[in-house]
Coordinates of C-alpha atoms in Angstrom, one line a residue:
Chain A
M1 CA 40.6 54.5 39.1
A2 CA 41.8 51.2 40.7
A3 CA 38.4 50.9 42.3
A4 CA 36.6 51.6 39.0
I5 CA 38.8 49.0 37.2
A6 CA 38.1 46.4 40.0
L7 CA 34.4 47.0 39.4
S8 CA 34.9 46.5 35.7
E9 CA 36.1 42.9 36.4
R10 CA 32.6 42.0 37.6
G11 CA 31.3 42.3 34.1
R12 CA 34.2 40.4 32.4
G13 CA 32.9 37.5 30.4
R14 CA 29.3 38.6 30.6
G15 CA 28.8 41.7 28.4
A16 CA 30.2 40.9 25.0
P17 CA 30.2 42.6 22.5
N18 CA 30.1 45.6 25.0
P19 CA 33.2 46.4 26.9
N20 CA 33.2 45.6 30.6
V21 CA 33.6 49.1 32.0
G22 CA 33.8 50.1 35.7
C23 CA 32.8 53.5 37.0
I24 CA 32.8 55.4 40.3
L25 CA 31.3 58.8 41.1
V26 CA 33.0 60.7 43.8
R27 CA 31.7 63.9 45.4
D28 CA 33.4 65.7 48.4
G29 CA 35.6 62.7 49.0
H30 CA 32.7 60.2 49.1
V31 CA 31.8 57.6 46.6
V32 CA 28.2 58.4 45.6
G33 CA 27.8 56.0 42.8
R34 CA 29.3 52.7 41.5
G35 CA 28.6 50.9 38.3
W36 CA 29.8 48.2 36.0
T37 CA 28.6 46.9 32.7
Q38 CA 25.7 44.6 33.4
P39 CA 25.2 41.1 32.0
G40 CA 24.3 41.4 28.3
G41 CA 26.1 44.7 28.0
R42 CA 23.4 47.1 29.4
P43 CA 23.0 49.2 31.5
H44 CA 26.5 50.7 30.9
A45 CA 28.7 51.3 34.0
E46 CA 28.2 55.1 33.9
A47 CA 24.4 54.7 33.7
M48 CA 24.4 52.4 36.7
A49 CA 26.6 54.7 38.7
L50 CA 24.5 57.8 37.8
A51 CA 21.3 55.9 38.8
E52 CA 22.8 55.1 42.2
A53 CA 24.1 58.6 42.7
G54 CA 20.9 60.5 41.7
D55 CA 21.2 64.2 42.6
A56 CA 24.5 63.5 44.3
A57 CA 26.1 63.2 40.8
R58 CA 25.9 67.0 40.4
G59 CA 29.4 68.4 40.7
A60 CA 30.9 64.9 41.2
T61 CA 34.0 63.5 39.5
C62 CA 33.4 60.4 37.4
Y63 CA 36.2 57.8 37.3
T64 CA 35.7 55.4 34.4
S65 CA 37.8 52.8 32.9
L66 CA 36.7 53.7 29.3
E67 CA 35.7 56.8 27.5
P68 CA 32.0 57.4 27.9
C69 CA 30.1 56.4 24.8
A70 CA 28.9 59.0 22.3
H71 CA 26.4 56.9 20.4
V72 CA 22.8 56.6 21.2
S73 CA 21.4 53.1 21.0
P74 CA 17.8 51.8 21.1
R75 CA 18.8 50.3 24.5
G76 CA 19.8 53.6 26.1
P77 CA 21.2 57.1 25.8
A78 CA 24.8 57.9 25.2
C79 CA 26.7 57.9 28.5
S80 CA 28.5 61.2 27.7
D81 CA 25.1 62.9 27.3
A82 CA 23.9 61.3 30.6
L83 CA 27.0 62.6 32.4
I84 CA 26.4 66.1 31.1
T85 CA 22.7 66.0 32.0
A86 CA 23.6 64.8 35.5
G87 CA 25.9 67.8 36.0
V88 CA 29.1 65.9 36.6
A89 CA 32.0 68.3 37.0
R90 CA 35.0 66.2 35.9
V91 CA 35.6 62.9 34.1
V92 CA 38.8 60.9 34.6
A93 CA 39.1 58.0 32.1
A94 CA 41.7 55.3 31.7
L95 CA 41.3 54.6 28.0
G96 CA 39.8 56.0 24.9
D97 CA 37.1 53.9 23.3
P98 CA 38.4 52.4 20.0
D99 CA 34.8 51.8 18.9
P100 CA 34.5 54.1 15.8
R101 CA 31.0 55.3 17.0
T102 CA 32.8 56.9 20.0
D103 CA 36.6 57.0 19.5
G104 CA 37.2 60.5 21.0
K105 CA 33.7 61.8 20.4
G106 CA 32.8 61.1 23.9
F107 CA 35.6 63.1 25.3
T108 CA 35.0 66.0 22.9
R109 CA 31.3 66.1 23.8
L110 CA 32.1 66.3 27.5
A111 CA 34.8 69.0 27.1
D112 CA 32.4 71.0 24.9
A113 CA 29.9 70.9 27.7
G114 CA 32.5 72.4 30.1
I115 CA 33.4 69.2 31.9
A116 CA 37.1 68.8 32.8
V117 CA 38.5 65.6 31.1
T118 CA 41.6 63.7 32.1
R119 CA 42.6 60.5 30.3
G120 CA 45.3 57.9 30.5
V121 CA 45.0 57.3 34.3
G122 CA 45.5 53.6 35.0
E123 CA 45.9 52.7 31.4
D124 CA 47.8 49.4 31.8
A125 CA 45.4 48.0 34.4
A126 CA 42.4 49.0 32.3
R127 CA 43.8 47.4 29.2
R128 CA 44.2 44.2 31.1
A129 CA 40.7 44.4 32.6
M130 CA 39.1 45.0 29.2
A131 CA 41.4 42.8 27.1
G132 CA 38.5 41.0 25.6
F133 CA 36.8 44.1 24.2
L134 CA 40.1 45.6 23.1
T135 CA 41.2 42.4 21.3
R136 CA 37.9 42.1 19.6
Q137 CA 38.1 45.8 18.4
R138 CA 41.7 45.5 17.3
H139 CA 42.0 42.0 16.0
G140 CA 38.4 41.0 15.4
R141 CA 38.7 37.9 17.7
P142 CA 38.4 37.0 21.4
F143 CA 41.2 37.4 23.9
V144 CA 42.5 33.9 24.3
T145 CA 43.7 32.4 27.6
L146 CA 45.4 29.0 27.5
K147 CA 45.1 27.1 30.7
L148 CA 47.5 24.3 31.5
A149 CA 47.6 22.2 34.7
T150 CA 50.8 20.2 34.8
S151 CA 53.2 18.3 36.9
L152 CA 56.7 19.8 37.5
D153 CA 57.8 17.9 34.4
G154 CA 55.1 19.5 32.3
C155 CA 52.8 16.5 32.1
I156 CA 49.0 16.7 32.0
A157 CA 48.3 13.0 32.5
L158 CA 49.9 9.7 33.2
A159 CA 50.8 7.6 30.1
S160 CA 47.5 5.8 30.8
G161 CA 45.6 9.1 30.3
E162 CA 44.7 9.4 34.0
S163 CA 44.7 13.1 34.9
R164 CA 42.6 13.4 38.0
W165 CA 43.9 15.1 39.9
I166 CA 47.2 16.8 39.2
T167 CA 46.5 20.0 41.0
G168 CA 44.9 20.4 44.4
A169 CA 41.5 21.7 45.4
R170 CA 42.6 25.4 45.7
A171 CA 44.1 25.4 42.2
R172 CA 41.0 23.8 40.7
A173 CA 38.7 26.3 42.5
H174 CA 40.8 29.1 41.0
G175 CA 40.4 27.5 37.6
H176 CA 36.7 27.5 38.1
V177 CA 36.7 31.2 39.0
E178 CA 38.6 31.8 35.8
R179 CA 35.9 30.1 33.9
T180 CA 33.4 32.6 35.1
R181 CA 35.5 35.4 33.5
H182 CA 35.1 33.9 30.0
E183 CA 32.1 33.8 27.7
A184 CA 33.3 30.4 26.3
I185 CA 35.6 27.5 27.0
L186 CA 37.1 25.4 24.3
V187 CA 38.5 21.9 24.3
G188 CA 39.8 19.5 21.6
R189 CA 38.0 16.5 20.3
A190 CA 40.4 14.0 22.0
T191 CA 39.9 15.6 25.4
H192 CA 36.2 15.7 24.9
D193 CA 36.0 12.0 24.0
A194 CA 38.5 10.9 26.7
D195 CA 37.4 13.0 29.6
A196 CA 33.9 14.1 28.9
P197 CA 34.6 17.3 30.7
R198 CA 31.6 19.2 32.1
L199 CA 33.4 22.5 32.0
D200 CA 31.0 23.8 34.5
V201 CA 31.6 26.1 37.5
R202 CA 31.6 24.1 40.7
L203 CA 31.7 27.0 43.1
A204 CA 28.8 27.7 45.5
G205 CA 26.8 30.7 44.2
L206 CA 28.5 30.7 40.8
E207 CA 27.0 27.6 39.2
H208 CA 25.0 29.7 36.8
R209 CA 28.1 31.4 35.5
A210 CA 29.3 28.4 33.4
P211 CA 30.4 29.6 30.0
R212 CA 29.4 28.2 26.6
R213 CA 31.2 25.0 25.7
L214 CA 33.1 24.9 22.4
L215 CA 34.6 21.8 20.7
L216 CA 37.5 22.0 18.2
T217 CA 36.2 19.7 15.6
R218 CA 35.4 19.4 11.9
A219 CA 32.5 17.2 12.7
A220 CA 29.1 18.1 14.2
A221 CA 29.1 19.0 17.9
P222 CA 27.2 16.9 20.4
T223 CA 24.3 18.4 22.3
G224 CA 25.3 21.2 24.6
W225 CA 28.4 22.0 22.6
E226 CA 29.2 24.2 19.7
A227 CA 31.7 23.2 17.0
V228 CA 34.7 25.4 16.1
R229 CA 36.4 24.2 13.0
G230 CA 39.8 25.6 13.7
P231 CA 41.6 28.2 15.8
E232 CA 41.3 30.8 13.0
A233 CA 37.5 30.4 13.3
I234 CA 37.2 32.0 16.7
G235 CA 36.8 35.5 15.3
A236 CA 33.3 34.5 14.1
L237 CA 32.1 33.5 17.5
A238 CA 29.4 36.1 18.3
G239 CA 29.3 37.2 21.9
V240 CA 32.6 35.7 22.8
D241 CA 35.3 38.2 23.7
H242 CA 37.1 36.0 26.2
L243 CA 37.9 32.5 25.3
L244 CA 39.5 30.0 27.6
V245 CA 41.3 27.1 26.0
E246 CA 41.5 24.2 28.4
G247 CA 43.3 21.5 26.3
G248 CA 44.4 19.0 25.4
A249 CA 47.9 19.0 24.1
Q250 CA 47.1 19.1 20.4
T251 CA 44.5 21.8 20.8
A252 CA 46.8 24.0 22.9
A253 CA 49.6 23.5 20.3
A254 CA 47.2 24.4 17.5
F255 CA 46.3 27.8 19.1
L256 CA 49.9 28.5 19.9
R257 CA 51.1 27.7 16.4
A258 CA 48.4 30.0 15.1
G259 CA 49.7 32.8 17.4
L260 CA 46.3 33.0 19.0
V261 CA 47.2 32.7 22.7
D262 CA 47.3 36.0 24.6
R263 CA 47.7 34.7 28.1
L264 CA 48.9 31.6 29.8
L265 CA 47.5 30.3 33.0
L266 CA 49.9 27.7 34.4
Y267 CA 48.9 25.7 37.4
R268 CA 51.8 23.4 38.5
A269 CA 51.6 20.7 41.1
P270 CA 54.7 19.6 43.0
I271 CA 54.7 16.1 41.5
L272 CA 56.7 14.3 38.8
L273 CA 54.7 12.1 36.3
G274 CA 56.9 11.2 33.3
G275 CA 53.6 11.0 31.4
R276 CA 51.8 12.8 28.6
P277 CA 53.3 16.2 27.7
A278 CA 51.2 19.4 27.9
L279 CA 51.8 20.5 24.4
G280 CA 51.9 19.0 20.9
D281 CA 54.4 20.1 18.3
L282 CA 54.7 23.9 18.1
G283 CA 56.5 23.8 14.8
L284 CA 59.6 25.5 16.2
D285 CA 62.7 24.9 14.1
R286 CA 65.1 26.9 16.3
L287 CA 65.2 27.3 20.0
D288 CA 66.0 31.0 19.8
A289 CA 62.6 31.5 18.3
A290 CA 60.9 30.3 21.5
H291 CA 62.4 33.1 23.6
G292 CA 61.0 36.5 24.3
R293 CA 57.4 35.6 23.7
W294 CA 56.1 35.5 27.2
R295 CA 56.3 37.8 30.2
L296 CA 55.5 36.8 33.7
H297 CA 52.6 38.8 35.0
D298 CA 51.6 37.0 38.3
S299 CA 52.9 34.2 40.4
R300 CA 51.3 32.8 43.5
M301 CA 51.0 29.7 45.6
L302 CA 47.5 28.0 45.7
G303 CA 48.0 25.4 48.4
S304 CA 51.1 23.4 47.3
D305 CA 50.6 24.3 43.7
R306 CA 52.0 27.3 41.9
L307 CA 50.0 29.5 39.6
E308 CA 51.9 31.5 37.1
V309 CA 50.2 33.9 34.6
Y310 CA 52.1 34.9 31.5
E311 CA 51.2 37.5 29.0
R312 CA 52.2 37.8 25.4
A313 CA 55.4 39.9 25.4
Chain B
M1 CA 75.4 28.5 64.4
A2 CA 74.1 29.9 61.2
A3 CA 77.5 31.3 60.5
A4 CA 79.2 28.0 61.3
I5 CA 76.8 26.2 58.9
A6 CA 77.4 28.8 56.2
L7 CA 81.2 28.0 56.6
S8 CA 80.5 24.3 56.3
E9 CA 79.1 24.9 52.8
R10 CA 82.6 25.9 51.7
G11 CA 83.7 22.3 52.1
R12 CA 80.7 20.7 50.4
G13 CA 81.6 18.4 47.6
R14 CA 85.3 18.5 48.5
G15 CA 85.9 16.5 51.6
A16 CA 84.2 13.1 51.1
P17 CA 84.2 10.7 52.9
N18 CA 84.6 13.3 55.7
P19 CA 81.7 15.5 56.7
N20 CA 81.8 19.1 55.6
V21 CA 81.7 20.7 59.0
G22 CA 81.7 24.4 59.8
C23 CA 83.0 25.8 63.1
I24 CA 83.2 29.2 64.8
L25 CA 85.0 30.1 68.1
V26 CA 83.6 33.1 69.9
R27 CA 85.1 34.8 73.0
D28 CA 83.7 37.9 74.6
G29 CA 81.4 38.5 71.8
H30 CA 84.1 38.4 69.1
V31 CA 84.8 35.7 66.5
V32 CA 88.3 34.5 67.3
G33 CA 88.5 31.5 65.0
R34 CA 86.7 30.1 61.9
G35 CA 87.1 26.8 60.2
W36 CA 85.6 24.4 57.7
T37 CA 86.6 21.0 56.5
Q38 CA 89.4 21.4 54.0
P39 CA 89.6 19.8 50.6
G40 CA 90.4 16.1 51.0
G41 CA 88.7 16.1 54.5
R42 CA 91.6 17.5 56.6
P43 CA 92.2 19.6 58.6
H44 CA 88.9 19.4 60.3
A45 CA 86.8 22.5 60.8
E46 CA 87.6 22.6 64.6
A47 CA 91.3 22.2 64.0
M48 CA 91.3 25.1 61.5
A49 CA 89.3 27.3 63.9
L50 CA 91.6 26.5 66.8
A51 CA 94.7 27.2 64.8
E52 CA 93.3 30.6 63.9
A53 CA 92.3 31.4 67.4
G54 CA 95.5 30.4 69.1
D55 CA 95.5 31.4 72.8
A56 CA 92.2 33.2 72.2
A57 CA 90.5 29.8 72.2
R58 CA 90.9 29.6 76.0
G59 CA 87.4 30.2 77.5
A60 CA 85.8 30.5 74.1
T61 CA 82.5 29.0 72.9
C62 CA 82.8 26.6 70.0
Y63 CA 79.9 26.6 67.6
T64 CA 80.2 23.5 65.3
S65 CA 77.7 22.0 62.9
L66 CA 78.7 18.4 63.9
E67 CA 79.8 16.7 67.1
P68 CA 83.6 17.0 67.4
C69 CA 85.2 13.7 66.5
A70 CA 86.5 11.3 69.2
H71 CA 88.7 9.2 67.0
V72 CA 92.4 9.8 66.5
S73 CA 93.6 9.3 62.9
P74 CA 97.1 9.1 61.5
R75 CA 96.2 12.5 59.8
G76 CA 95.5 14.3 63.1
P77 CA 94.3 14.3 66.6
A78 CA 90.6 13.9 67.7
C79 CA 88.9 17.3 67.6
S80 CA 87.3 16.7 71.0
D81 CA 90.8 16.3 72.5
A82 CA 92.0 19.4 70.7
L83 CA 89.1 21.5 72.1
I84 CA 89.9 20.3 75.6
T85 CA 93.6 21.0 75.3
A86 CA 92.8 24.5 73.9
G87 CA 90.7 25.3 77.0
V88 CA 87.4 25.9 75.3
A89 CA 84.6 26.6 77.8
R90 CA 81.6 25.6 75.9
V91 CA 80.6 23.6 72.8
V92 CA 77.4 24.2 70.9
A93 CA 76.7 21.5 68.2
A94 CA 74.0 21.2 65.7
L95 CA 74.1 17.4 65.2
G96 CA 75.6 14.3 66.7
D97 CA 78.1 12.4 64.5
P98 CA 76.6 9.2 63.3
D99 CA 80.1 7.8 62.5
P100 CA 80.3 4.8 65.0
R101 CA 83.9 5.9 65.9
T102 CA 82.4 9.1 67.5
D103 CA 78.6 8.8 67.8
G104 CA 78.2 10.5 71.2
K105 CA 81.7 9.8 72.4
G106 CA 82.8 13.3 71.4
F107 CA 80.2 14.9 73.5
T108 CA 80.9 12.6 76.4
R109 CA 84.6 13.3 76.4
L110 CA 84.0 17.1 76.3
A111 CA 81.5 16.9 79.2
D112 CA 83.9 14.7 81.2
A113 CA 86.5 17.4 80.8
G114 CA 84.1 19.9 82.3
I115 CA 83.1 21.6 79.1
A116 CA 79.4 22.7 78.8
V117 CA 77.8 20.9 75.8
T118 CA 74.6 22.0 74.0
R119 CA 73.3 20.1 71.1
G120 CA 70.5 20.3 68.6
V121 CA 71.0 24.0 67.7
G122 CA 70.3 24.6 64.0
E123 CA 69.7 20.9 63.4
D124 CA 67.6 21.2 60.2
A125 CA 70.0 23.6 58.5
A126 CA 73.0 21.5 59.5
R127 CA 71.3 18.3 58.1
R128 CA 70.8 20.1 54.8
A129 CA 74.3 21.4 54.7
M130 CA 75.8 18.0 55.5
A131 CA 73.3 15.9 53.5
G132 CA 76.1 14.1 51.6
F133 CA 77.8 12.8 54.7
L134 CA 74.6 11.9 56.4
T135 CA 73.2 10.1 53.4
R136 CA 76.4 8.1 53.1
Q137 CA 76.3 7.2 56.8
R138 CA 72.6 6.3 56.8
H139 CA 72.1 4.8 53.3
G140 CA 75.6 3.9 52.2
R141 CA 75.3 6.1 49.0
P142 CA 75.7 9.7 47.9
F143 CA 73.0 12.4 48.4
V144 CA 71.6 12.7 44.9
T145 CA 70.4 16.0 43.3
L146 CA 68.6 15.8 40.0
K147 CA 68.9 18.9 37.9
L148 CA 66.4 19.7 35.2
A149 CA 66.4 22.8 33.0
T150 CA 63.1 23.0 31.2
S151 CA 60.6 25.2 29.3
L152 CA 57.3 26.0 31.0
D153 CA 55.9 22.9 29.3
G154 CA 58.6 20.7 30.8
C155 CA 60.7 20.2 27.7
I156 CA 64.5 19.9 27.8
A157 CA 65.0 20.2 24.0
L158 CA 63.2 20.8 20.7
A159 CA 62.1 17.7 18.9
S160 CA 65.3 18.1 16.8
G161 CA 67.3 17.7 20.0
E162 CA 68.4 21.3 20.1
S163 CA 68.7 22.3 23.8
R164 CA 71.0 25.3 23.8
W165 CA 69.9 27.4 25.4
I166 CA 66.7 26.9 27.3
T167 CA 67.6 28.9 30.4
G168 CA 69.5 32.2 30.5
A169 CA 73.0 33.1 31.6
R170 CA 72.2 33.6 35.3
A171 CA 70.4 30.2 35.6
R172 CA 73.3 28.5 33.9
A173 CA 75.8 30.2 36.1
H174 CA 73.8 29.0 39.1
G175 CA 74.0 25.5 37.7
H176 CA 77.7 25.8 37.5
V177 CA 78.0 26.9 41.2
E178 CA 75.9 23.8 42.0
R179 CA 78.4 21.7 40.2
T180 CA 81.2 22.9 42.5
R181 CA 79.1 21.6 45.5
H182 CA 79.2 18.0 44.2
E183 CA 82.1 15.5 44.0
A184 CA 80.7 14.0 40.8
I185 CA 78.2 14.7 38.0
L186 CA 76.4 11.9 36.1
V187 CA 74.8 11.9 32.7
G188 CA 73.3 9.1 30.6
R189 CA 74.8 7.6 27.5
A190 CA 72.4 9.3 25.1
T191 CA 73.1 12.7 26.5
H192 CA 76.8 12.1 26.3
D193 CA 76.7 10.9 22.7
A194 CA 74.3 13.7 21.6
D195 CA 75.6 16.7 23.5
A196 CA 79.2 15.8 24.4
P197 CA 78.8 17.8 27.6
R198 CA 81.9 19.1 29.2
L199 CA 80.3 19.3 32.7
D200 CA 83.0 21.8 33.7
V201 CA 82.7 24.9 35.8
R202 CA 82.7 27.9 33.6
L203 CA 82.9 30.5 36.4
A204 CA 86.0 32.7 36.8
G205 CA 88.1 31.5 39.7
L206 CA 86.2 28.2 40.1
E207 CA 87.4 26.4 36.9
H208 CA 89.4 24.0 39.0
R209 CA 86.3 22.9 40.9
A210 CA 84.9 20.7 38.1
P211 CA 83.6 17.5 39.6
R212 CA 84.4 13.9 38.4
R213 CA 82.4 13.0 35.3
L214 CA 80.3 9.8 35.4
L215 CA 78.5 8.1 32.6
L216 CA 75.5 5.8 33.1
T217 CA 76.5 2.9 30.8
R218 CA 77.1 -0.8 30.8
A219 CA 79.9 -0.3 28.3
A220 CA 83.4 1.1 28.9
A221 CA 83.6 4.8 29.6
P222 CA 85.5 7.1 27.3
T223 CA 88.7 8.8 28.5
G224 CA 88.0 11.4 31.2
W225 CA 84.8 9.6 32.3
E226 CA 83.9 6.9 34.8
A227 CA 81.3 4.3 34.0
V228 CA 78.4 3.7 36.4
R229 CA 76.4 0.6 35.5
G230 CA 73.1 1.6 37.1
P231 CA 71.6 3.9 39.7
E232 CA 72.0 1.3 42.3
A233 CA 75.8 1.2 41.7
I234 CA 76.3 4.7 43.1
G235 CA 76.9 3.5 46.6
A236 CA 80.2 2.0 45.5
L237 CA 81.5 5.4 44.3
A238 CA 84.4 6.1 46.7
G239 CA 84.8 9.7 47.5
V240 CA 81.4 10.7 46.2
D241 CA 79.0 11.9 48.8
H242 CA 77.2 14.4 46.6
L243 CA 76.1 13.3 43.2
L244 CA 74.5 15.7 40.6
V245 CA 72.4 13.9 37.9
E246 CA 72.2 16.2 34.9
G247 CA 70.1 14.1 32.5
G248 CA 68.8 13.1 30.1
A249 CA 65.2 12.1 30.4
Q250 CA 65.9 8.3 30.6
T251 CA 68.7 8.7 33.2
A252 CA 66.6 11.0 35.3
A253 CA 63.7 8.6 35.2
A254 CA 65.9 5.7 36.1
F255 CA 67.1 7.4 39.2
L256 CA 63.6 8.5 40.1
R257 CA 62.2 5.0 39.6
A258 CA 64.9 3.6 41.9
G259 CA 64.0 6.1 44.6
L260 CA 67.5 7.6 44.5
V261 CA 66.7 11.3 44.1
D262 CA 66.9 13.3 47.3
R263 CA 66.6 16.8 45.8
L264 CA 65.3 18.4 42.6
L265 CA 66.9 21.5 41.1
L266 CA 64.4 22.8 38.6
Y267 CA 65.4 25.7 36.4
R268 CA 62.5 26.8 34.3
A269 CA 62.6 29.3 31.4
P270 CA 59.5 31.4 30.3
I271 CA 59.3 29.7 27.0
L272 CA 57.1 27.0 25.4
L273 CA 58.7 24.3 23.3
G274 CA 56.4 21.4 22.6
G275 CA 59.5 19.3 22.3
R276 CA 61.2 16.5 24.2
P277 CA 59.9 15.8 27.7
A278 CA 62.2 16.1 30.7
L279 CA 61.5 12.6 32.1
G280 CA 61.1 9.1 30.7
D281 CA 58.5 6.7 32.1
L282 CA 58.5 6.7 35.9
G283 CA 56.5 3.5 36.1
L284 CA 53.6 5.2 37.9
D285 CA 50.3 3.3 37.6
R286 CA 48.2 5.7 39.6
L287 CA 48.2 9.4 39.8
D288 CA 47.7 9.4 43.6
A289 CA 51.1 7.8 43.9
A290 CA 52.8 10.8 42.5
H291 CA 51.6 13.1 45.3
G292 CA 53.3 13.9 48.6
R293 CA 56.7 13.0 47.5
W294 CA 58.3 16.5 47.1
R295 CA 58.3 19.5 49.3
L296 CA 59.3 23.0 48.0
H297 CA 62.4 24.2 49.8
D298 CA 63.4 27.3 47.8
S299 CA 62.1 29.3 44.9
R300 CA 63.7 32.3 43.3
M301 CA 64.0 34.2 40.1
L302 CA 67.3 34.0 38.2
G303 CA 66.9 36.6 35.5
S304 CA 63.7 35.7 33.8
D305 CA 64.0 32.0 34.8
R306 CA 62.7 30.5 37.9
L307 CA 64.6 28.2 40.1
E308 CA 62.7 25.8 42.4
V309 CA 64.4 23.4 44.8
Y310 CA 62.4 20.5 46.0
E311 CA 63.4 18.0 48.7
R312 CA 62.2 14.5 49.2
A313 CA 59.1 14.8 51.5

């Protein structure tokens, strides 16, 4: 299942509104097919794995991060039907599909066809890998990651506004990989006007993976940008299940105040600046209220910078 | 040597102007004596270890974090003479003593008496353990640690000034242990007036180890406090070889601007505040100038807070 979930990550940020699923077919201890949701959402992971396996799918076990779909679409058959037709013997899934068109019907159809079904394997990891789809299904909005690159004292720029560079090359490259995992990046008007950020992906071979560029503004967006009128408007962004908010301080604070940040990506350089703070006013009136909201998920060094990833508690 | 250096830590913050030395006497594979500089600076570590060893010191190896002193004082004989008299066979020292009254004379006297002398063992660790004494000898001022307890976004309080508590119980207890390792703690006038900090040691059995309380002010100090007129005045603080600066933002910035911070103690809680920044203006006009000044020495979790210790690069 871990391998299937790892495959699912390949489709993250590229398949909305479809879930980024990962799938592995195993027969006699050998992997005979691998699949993940393709850009645009089709083919589905199971279809890709079945195509790779061909006749070898017969009698195989299918490990998939999400319940195989039960709904036929003009773009392809239901994956549960395809698995039955291929003669798969067993299906192991991490999560049920909350999409009302499937929501248990996939499992039922498989079981009715005599296929052994196991669910709940690797549930936590799968939830994390498909956070965009699940957040869209549950809350009707994208999964939001707030990225901050700060000094040890939490500054994102000198008082003069100079902000290049706080973190080193490895941390910045990591930030570019993160961009490829999102359908869209958003910055605030002040950051746009001051820094004219390209928000592209400057990694060899991944240049084409630059997400859509969103600007938090009540005015019209410049060419190449889309305007978002406020944090609460992100639910209406079609095709965006993963949103990366890259600043600045007022924009970050607006998303935090609205309770619309699911994940923090903190890059911190071993420097002191005494400059501009990372966040505007969060509207906290008591310190107690700040506690218990974030849980450390990952911490690692990127050169001399530290990356910490926090998730909503 | 590591054991001798560990013992030396027991005297840190309690023996200025004497160095906090640690010493172990080993004979036939057994520790026969242990010593560390006692409160007030006497007895010296070697004298304590020799007293514990008694006749067992004859033929023993002495591991000491600093060159045994060569100068007789009204408060006791020179340690090099005492080691010779006790019949020690070998002396292993981490560092030479920069005090001009010894500075190599201790080693020479031992060697002249037929004692094998090895030096330079565990040098880095010993430098760190005796940083107060060495900084006083070299720069004529205390070794300065700046402590900051911040949120993830580098704040030390809400906009309202509320700052209790940002870090959890374990981090705060660690901060109190750090207090016992300093002869004095300094805060700025604004912090004093706003928070009325006690700066005591709230740890069972260590209550008596509260350091002297210093106030950065040009006015007279209140009862129980000593006034320090500016960061550059710390050299004149008799009996202070380790100074802990606990804030606030303007005081921390003043010490950093003056280049008078040797070590950073950063406690960081997993919360976001969007409040008051940890540091005032550092006078940096270029971001480049902020880099390369600090080197991570230690990083650990204290409950859900992270402690990072940085040293001047």
